[in-house]
CSV table of C-alpha atoms in Angstrom, one decimal:
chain,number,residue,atom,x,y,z
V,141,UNK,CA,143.2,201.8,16.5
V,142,UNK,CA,146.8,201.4,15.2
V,143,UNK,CA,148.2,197.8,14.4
V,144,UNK,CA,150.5,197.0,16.8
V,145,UNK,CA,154.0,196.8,15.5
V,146,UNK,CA,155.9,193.1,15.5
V,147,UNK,CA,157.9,193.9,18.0
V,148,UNK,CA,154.7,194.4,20.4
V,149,UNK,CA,153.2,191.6,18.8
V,150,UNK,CA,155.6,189.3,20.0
V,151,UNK,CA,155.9,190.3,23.1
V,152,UNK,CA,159.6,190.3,23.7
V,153,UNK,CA,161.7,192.7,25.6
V,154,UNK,CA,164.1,194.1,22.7
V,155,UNK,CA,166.0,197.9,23.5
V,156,UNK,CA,168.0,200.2,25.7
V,157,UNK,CA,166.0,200.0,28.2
V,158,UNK,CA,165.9,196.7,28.8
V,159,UNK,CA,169.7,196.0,28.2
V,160,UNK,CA,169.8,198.3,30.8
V,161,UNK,CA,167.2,196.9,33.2
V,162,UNK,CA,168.9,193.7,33.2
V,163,UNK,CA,172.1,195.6,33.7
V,164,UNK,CA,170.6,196.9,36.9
V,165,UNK,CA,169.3,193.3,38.0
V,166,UNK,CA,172.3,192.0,37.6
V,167,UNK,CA,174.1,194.5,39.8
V,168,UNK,CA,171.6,193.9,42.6
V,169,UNK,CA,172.2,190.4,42.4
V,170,UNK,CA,176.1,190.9,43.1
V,171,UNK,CA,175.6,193.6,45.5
V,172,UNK,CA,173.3,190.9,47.4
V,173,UNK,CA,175.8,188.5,47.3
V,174,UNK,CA,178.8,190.2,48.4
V,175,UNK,CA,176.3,191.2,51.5
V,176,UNK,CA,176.2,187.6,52.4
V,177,UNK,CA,179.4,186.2,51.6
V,178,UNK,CA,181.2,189.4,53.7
V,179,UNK,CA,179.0,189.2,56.2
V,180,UNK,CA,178.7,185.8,57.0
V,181,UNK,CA,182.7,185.3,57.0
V,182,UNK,CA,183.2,188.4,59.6
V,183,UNK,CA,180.0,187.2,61.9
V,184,UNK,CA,181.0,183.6,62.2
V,185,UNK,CA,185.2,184.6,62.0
V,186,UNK,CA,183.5,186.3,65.5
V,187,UNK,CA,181.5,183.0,66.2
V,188,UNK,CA,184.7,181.5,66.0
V,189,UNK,CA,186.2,183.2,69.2
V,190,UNK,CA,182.9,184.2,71.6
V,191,UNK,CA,179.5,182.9,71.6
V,192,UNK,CA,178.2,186.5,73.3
V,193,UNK,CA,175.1,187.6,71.2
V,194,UNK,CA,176.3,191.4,71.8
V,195,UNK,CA,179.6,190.8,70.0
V,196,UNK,CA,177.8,189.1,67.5
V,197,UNK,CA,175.8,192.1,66.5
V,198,UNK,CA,178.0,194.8,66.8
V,199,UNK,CA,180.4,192.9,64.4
V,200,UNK,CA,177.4,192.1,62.2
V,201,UNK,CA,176.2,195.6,62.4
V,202,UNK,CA,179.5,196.8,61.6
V,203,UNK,CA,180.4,194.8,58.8
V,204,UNK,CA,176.8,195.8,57.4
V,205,UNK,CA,177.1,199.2,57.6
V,206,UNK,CA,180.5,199.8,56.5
V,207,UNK,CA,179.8,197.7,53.7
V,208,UNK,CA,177.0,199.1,52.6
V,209,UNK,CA,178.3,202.4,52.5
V,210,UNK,CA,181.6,201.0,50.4
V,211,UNK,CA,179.5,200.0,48.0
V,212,UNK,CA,177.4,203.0,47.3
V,213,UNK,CA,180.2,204.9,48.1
V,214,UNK,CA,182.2,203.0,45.2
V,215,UNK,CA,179.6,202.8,42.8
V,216,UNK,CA,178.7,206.6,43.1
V,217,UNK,CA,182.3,207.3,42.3
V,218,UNK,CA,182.0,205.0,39.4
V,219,UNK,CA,179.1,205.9,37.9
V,220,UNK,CA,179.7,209.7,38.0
V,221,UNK,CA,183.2,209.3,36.4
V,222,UNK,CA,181.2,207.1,33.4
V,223,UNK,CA,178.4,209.9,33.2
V,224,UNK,CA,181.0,212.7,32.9
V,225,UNK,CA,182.5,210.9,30.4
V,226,UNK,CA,179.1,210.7,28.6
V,227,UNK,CA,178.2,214.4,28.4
V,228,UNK,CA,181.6,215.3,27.8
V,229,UNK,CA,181.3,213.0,24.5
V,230,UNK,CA,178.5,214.4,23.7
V,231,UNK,CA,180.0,217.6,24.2
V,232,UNK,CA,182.5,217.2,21.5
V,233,UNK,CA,179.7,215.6,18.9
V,234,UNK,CA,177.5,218.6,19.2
V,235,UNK,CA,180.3,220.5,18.3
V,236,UNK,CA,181.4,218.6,15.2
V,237,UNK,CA,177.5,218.7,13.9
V,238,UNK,CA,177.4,222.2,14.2
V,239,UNK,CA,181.1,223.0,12.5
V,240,UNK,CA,180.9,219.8,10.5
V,241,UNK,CA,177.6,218.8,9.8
V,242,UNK,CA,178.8,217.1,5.7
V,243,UNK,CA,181.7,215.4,7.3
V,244,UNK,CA,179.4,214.0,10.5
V,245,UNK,CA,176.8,212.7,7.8
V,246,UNK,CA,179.3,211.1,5.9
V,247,UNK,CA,180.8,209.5,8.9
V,248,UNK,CA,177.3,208.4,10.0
V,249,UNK,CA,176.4,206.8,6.6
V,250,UNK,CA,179.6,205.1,7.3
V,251,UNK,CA,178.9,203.9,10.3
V,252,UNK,CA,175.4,202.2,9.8
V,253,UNK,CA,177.2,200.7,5.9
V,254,UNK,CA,179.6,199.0,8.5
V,255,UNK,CA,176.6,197.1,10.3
V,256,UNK,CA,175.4,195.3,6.7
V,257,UNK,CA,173.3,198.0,4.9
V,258,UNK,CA,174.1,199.3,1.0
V,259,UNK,CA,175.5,202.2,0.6
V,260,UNK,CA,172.7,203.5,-0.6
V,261,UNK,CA,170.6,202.9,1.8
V,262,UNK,CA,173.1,203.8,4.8
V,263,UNK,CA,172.9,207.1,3.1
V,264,UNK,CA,169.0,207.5,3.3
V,265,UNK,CA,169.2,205.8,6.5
V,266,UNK,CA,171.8,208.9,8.0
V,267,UNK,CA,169.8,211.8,6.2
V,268,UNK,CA,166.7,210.8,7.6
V,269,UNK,CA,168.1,209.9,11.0
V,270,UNK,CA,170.1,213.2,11.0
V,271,UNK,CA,166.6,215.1,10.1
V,272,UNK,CA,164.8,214.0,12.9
V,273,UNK,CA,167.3,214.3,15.7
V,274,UNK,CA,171.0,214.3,14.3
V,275,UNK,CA,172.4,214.3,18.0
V,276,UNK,CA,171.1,211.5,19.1
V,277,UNK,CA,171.2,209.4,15.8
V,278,UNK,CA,175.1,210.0,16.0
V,279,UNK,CA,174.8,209.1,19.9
V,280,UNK,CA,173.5,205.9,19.6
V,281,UNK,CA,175.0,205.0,16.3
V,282,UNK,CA,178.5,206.2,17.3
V,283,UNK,CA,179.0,206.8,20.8
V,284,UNK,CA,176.1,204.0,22.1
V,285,UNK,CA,174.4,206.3,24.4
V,286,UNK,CA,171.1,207.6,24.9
V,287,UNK,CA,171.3,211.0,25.4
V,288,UNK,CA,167.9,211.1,27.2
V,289,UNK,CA,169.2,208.2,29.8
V,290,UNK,CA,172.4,209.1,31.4
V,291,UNK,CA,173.4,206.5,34.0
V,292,UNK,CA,172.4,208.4,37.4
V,293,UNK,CA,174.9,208.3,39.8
V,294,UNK,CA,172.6,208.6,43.1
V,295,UNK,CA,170.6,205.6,41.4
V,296,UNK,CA,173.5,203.1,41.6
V,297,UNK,CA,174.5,204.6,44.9
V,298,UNK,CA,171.4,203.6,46.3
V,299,UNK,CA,170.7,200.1,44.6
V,300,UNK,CA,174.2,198.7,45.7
V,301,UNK,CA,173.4,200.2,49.4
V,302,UNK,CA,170.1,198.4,49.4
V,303,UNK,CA,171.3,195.2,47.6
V,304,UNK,CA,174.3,194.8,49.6
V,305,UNK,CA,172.2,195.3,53.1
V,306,UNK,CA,169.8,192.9,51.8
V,307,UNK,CA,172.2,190.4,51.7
V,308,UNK,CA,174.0,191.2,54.5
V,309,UNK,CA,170.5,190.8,56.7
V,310,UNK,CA,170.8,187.5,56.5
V,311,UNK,CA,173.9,186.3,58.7
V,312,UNK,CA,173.5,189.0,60.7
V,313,UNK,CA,170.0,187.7,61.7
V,314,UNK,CA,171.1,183.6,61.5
V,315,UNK,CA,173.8,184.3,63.9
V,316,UNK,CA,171.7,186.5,66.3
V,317,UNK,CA,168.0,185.3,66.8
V,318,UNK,CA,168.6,181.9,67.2
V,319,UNK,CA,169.8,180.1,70.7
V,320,UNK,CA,174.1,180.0,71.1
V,321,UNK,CA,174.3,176.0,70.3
V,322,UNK,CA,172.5,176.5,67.0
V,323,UNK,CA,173.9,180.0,65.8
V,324,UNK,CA,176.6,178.7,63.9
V,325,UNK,CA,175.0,175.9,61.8
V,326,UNK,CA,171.7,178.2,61.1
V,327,UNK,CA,174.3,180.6,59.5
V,328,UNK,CA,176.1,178.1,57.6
V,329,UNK,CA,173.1,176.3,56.2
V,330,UNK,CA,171.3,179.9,55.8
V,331,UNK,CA,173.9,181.7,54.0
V,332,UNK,CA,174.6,178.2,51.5
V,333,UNK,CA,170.9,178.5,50.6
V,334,UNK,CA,170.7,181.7,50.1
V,335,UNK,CA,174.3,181.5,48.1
V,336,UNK,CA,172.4,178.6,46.1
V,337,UNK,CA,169.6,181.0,45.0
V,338,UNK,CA,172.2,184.4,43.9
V,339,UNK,CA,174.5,181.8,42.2
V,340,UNK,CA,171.5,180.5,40.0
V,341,UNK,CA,169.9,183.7,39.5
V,342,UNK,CA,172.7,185.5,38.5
V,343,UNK,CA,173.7,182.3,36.1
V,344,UNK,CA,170.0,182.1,34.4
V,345,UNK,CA,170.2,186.5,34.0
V,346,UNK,CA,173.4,186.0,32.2
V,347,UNK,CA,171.9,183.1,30.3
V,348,UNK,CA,175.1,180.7,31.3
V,349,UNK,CA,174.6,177.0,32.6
V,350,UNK,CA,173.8,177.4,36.8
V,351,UNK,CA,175.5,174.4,37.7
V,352,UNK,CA,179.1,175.8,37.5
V,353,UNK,CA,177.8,179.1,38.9
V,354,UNK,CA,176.2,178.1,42.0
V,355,UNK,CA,179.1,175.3,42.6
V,356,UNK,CA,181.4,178.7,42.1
V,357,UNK,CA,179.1,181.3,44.8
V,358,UNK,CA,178.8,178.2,46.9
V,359,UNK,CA,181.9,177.2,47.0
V,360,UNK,CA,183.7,180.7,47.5
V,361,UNK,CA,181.0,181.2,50.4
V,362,UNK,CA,182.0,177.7,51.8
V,363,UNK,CA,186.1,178.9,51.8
V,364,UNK,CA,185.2,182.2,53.2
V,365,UNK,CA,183.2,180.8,56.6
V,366,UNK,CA,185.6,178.2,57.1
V,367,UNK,CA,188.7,180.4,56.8
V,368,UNK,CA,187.4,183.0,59.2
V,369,UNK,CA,185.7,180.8,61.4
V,370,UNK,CA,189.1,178.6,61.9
V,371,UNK,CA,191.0,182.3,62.3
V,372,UNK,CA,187.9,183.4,64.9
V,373,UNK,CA,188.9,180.3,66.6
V,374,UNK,CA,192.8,180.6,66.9
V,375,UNK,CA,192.0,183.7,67.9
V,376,UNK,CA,190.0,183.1,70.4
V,377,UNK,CA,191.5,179.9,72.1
V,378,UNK,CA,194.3,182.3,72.8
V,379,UNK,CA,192.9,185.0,73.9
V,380,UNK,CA,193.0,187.4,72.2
C-alpha cells in the first residue's frame, strides 16, 4: 500500500480543480440571485397595478424564461470566446516547442526562477517538466491552463439556465400560490430570506466578512421591489 502523500493526509482541497469547482459554485450562487432579485422586481412591479393571479404568472413566467435563456445565452457566448482563446494559445505554444524547443526551455526555467526557485533548480525543474509532457508544463506554467480541462461552453450555458431558474422559482411561486391579500408580503419576506442566504453564501465562498454582503444583496433586493412595486402602482392607478 502506498503512503499517502501530505497533501492527502491533510485532507484539504488544494488544485485546478478545485479553484475551479469553487469558480463554478460561485457562479451558481449569482445566477441564483439575479433569478430572484429580477424576478421578484417584475412580479410585484405587476403586483403593484393588478391583483389577477393570471397576470401574475404570465409576467413571472416571462421574466423566468427570458431570463434564463439570457443567461445561458450570455454565458455560452462568453465562455466559447474564452475557450477559443485557449486552444488558440495553445496553438501558438505547440508551435514554438516544435521550432524552438532551446528557446521554450529557457523561457520555462525562467519562468518557475521568477516564482522563488535557484537557478539551478528552475533548470532541473523545466528539463524534467519538459520530459514528461513539455506542452502542458509550459501551459500551466505560462499560459495557466490545463490543457486536459478547457472551460465547456454548454457546461456554463446550462448551470446559469438552471441557477438563474432556481432563483427565479421563488417569487414566481410567493406571488402565485398564496391567497391575493397575502401575495405581496409572502414575496417580500420570501425573496429577503432567500436574499439573506445568497448574500451569506456567496460572502463565506469568497471568504469576505457576510455582514456587509448580505446588508449589500438585501439591500439592492429591498430598492428593486420597492422601485417597481411604486412604478406597478402609478401605473396602475392610472390605468394603464
Amino acid at each position: 500500500m502506498t503512503e499517502p502523500t501530505a497533501r492527502e493526509a491533510h485532507g484539504e482541497p488544494h488544485g485546478d480543480g478545485f479553484g475551479v469547482r469553487l469558480n463554478w459554485l460561485r457562479a451558481a450562487v449569482l445566477g441564483a440571485n439575479d433569478g430572484i432579485v429580477s424576478t421578484a422586481g417584475l412580479v410585484v412591479g405587476v403586483a403593484g397595478a393588478t391583483s389577477e393571479r393570471s397576470a401574475l404568472l404570465t409576467a413571472g413566467l416571462a421574466g423566468l424564461l427570458a431570463g434564463s435563456m439570457s443567461m445561458a445565452v450570455g454565458e455560452y457566448v462568453s465562455v466559447s470566446t474564452q475557450r477559443d482563446s485557449e486552444k488558440a494559445a495553445l496553438a501558438v505554444e505547440r508551435r514554438e516547442l516544435r521550432d524552438q524547443p532551446e528557446a521554450e526551455l529557457d523561457e520555462l526555467t525562467d519562468l518557475l526562477a521568477e516564482r522563488g526557485l535557484s537557478r539551478d533548480v528552475a533548470r532541473e525543474a523545466a528539463v524534467q517538466l519538459t520530459e514528461r509532457d513539455a506542452l502542458r508544463a509550459h501551459a500551466r506554467v505560462e499560459l495557466g491552463i490545463d490543457p486536459d480541462d478547457l472551460t465547456n461552453p454548454w457546461h456554463a450555458a446550462g448551470a446559469s439556465f438552471l441557477a438563474f431558474t432556481v432563483g427565479a422559482l421563488l417569487p414566481l411561486l410567493a406571488i402565485v400560490v398564496p391567497p391575493a391579500p397575502a401575495r405581496l408580503w409572502v414575496t417580500v419576506v420570501s425573496v429577503l430570506a432567500a436574499l439573506t442566504l445568497t448574500g451569506w453564501w456567496s460572502a463565506r465562498l469568497g471568504a469576505a466578512p457576510t455582514g456587509p454582503a448580505v446588508a449589500r444583496v438585501v439591500g439592492g433586493g429591498a430598492v428593486a421591489m420597492a422601485v417597481t412595486y411604486g412604478v406597478g402602482s402609478l401605473l396602475g392607478a392610472a390605468g394603464v
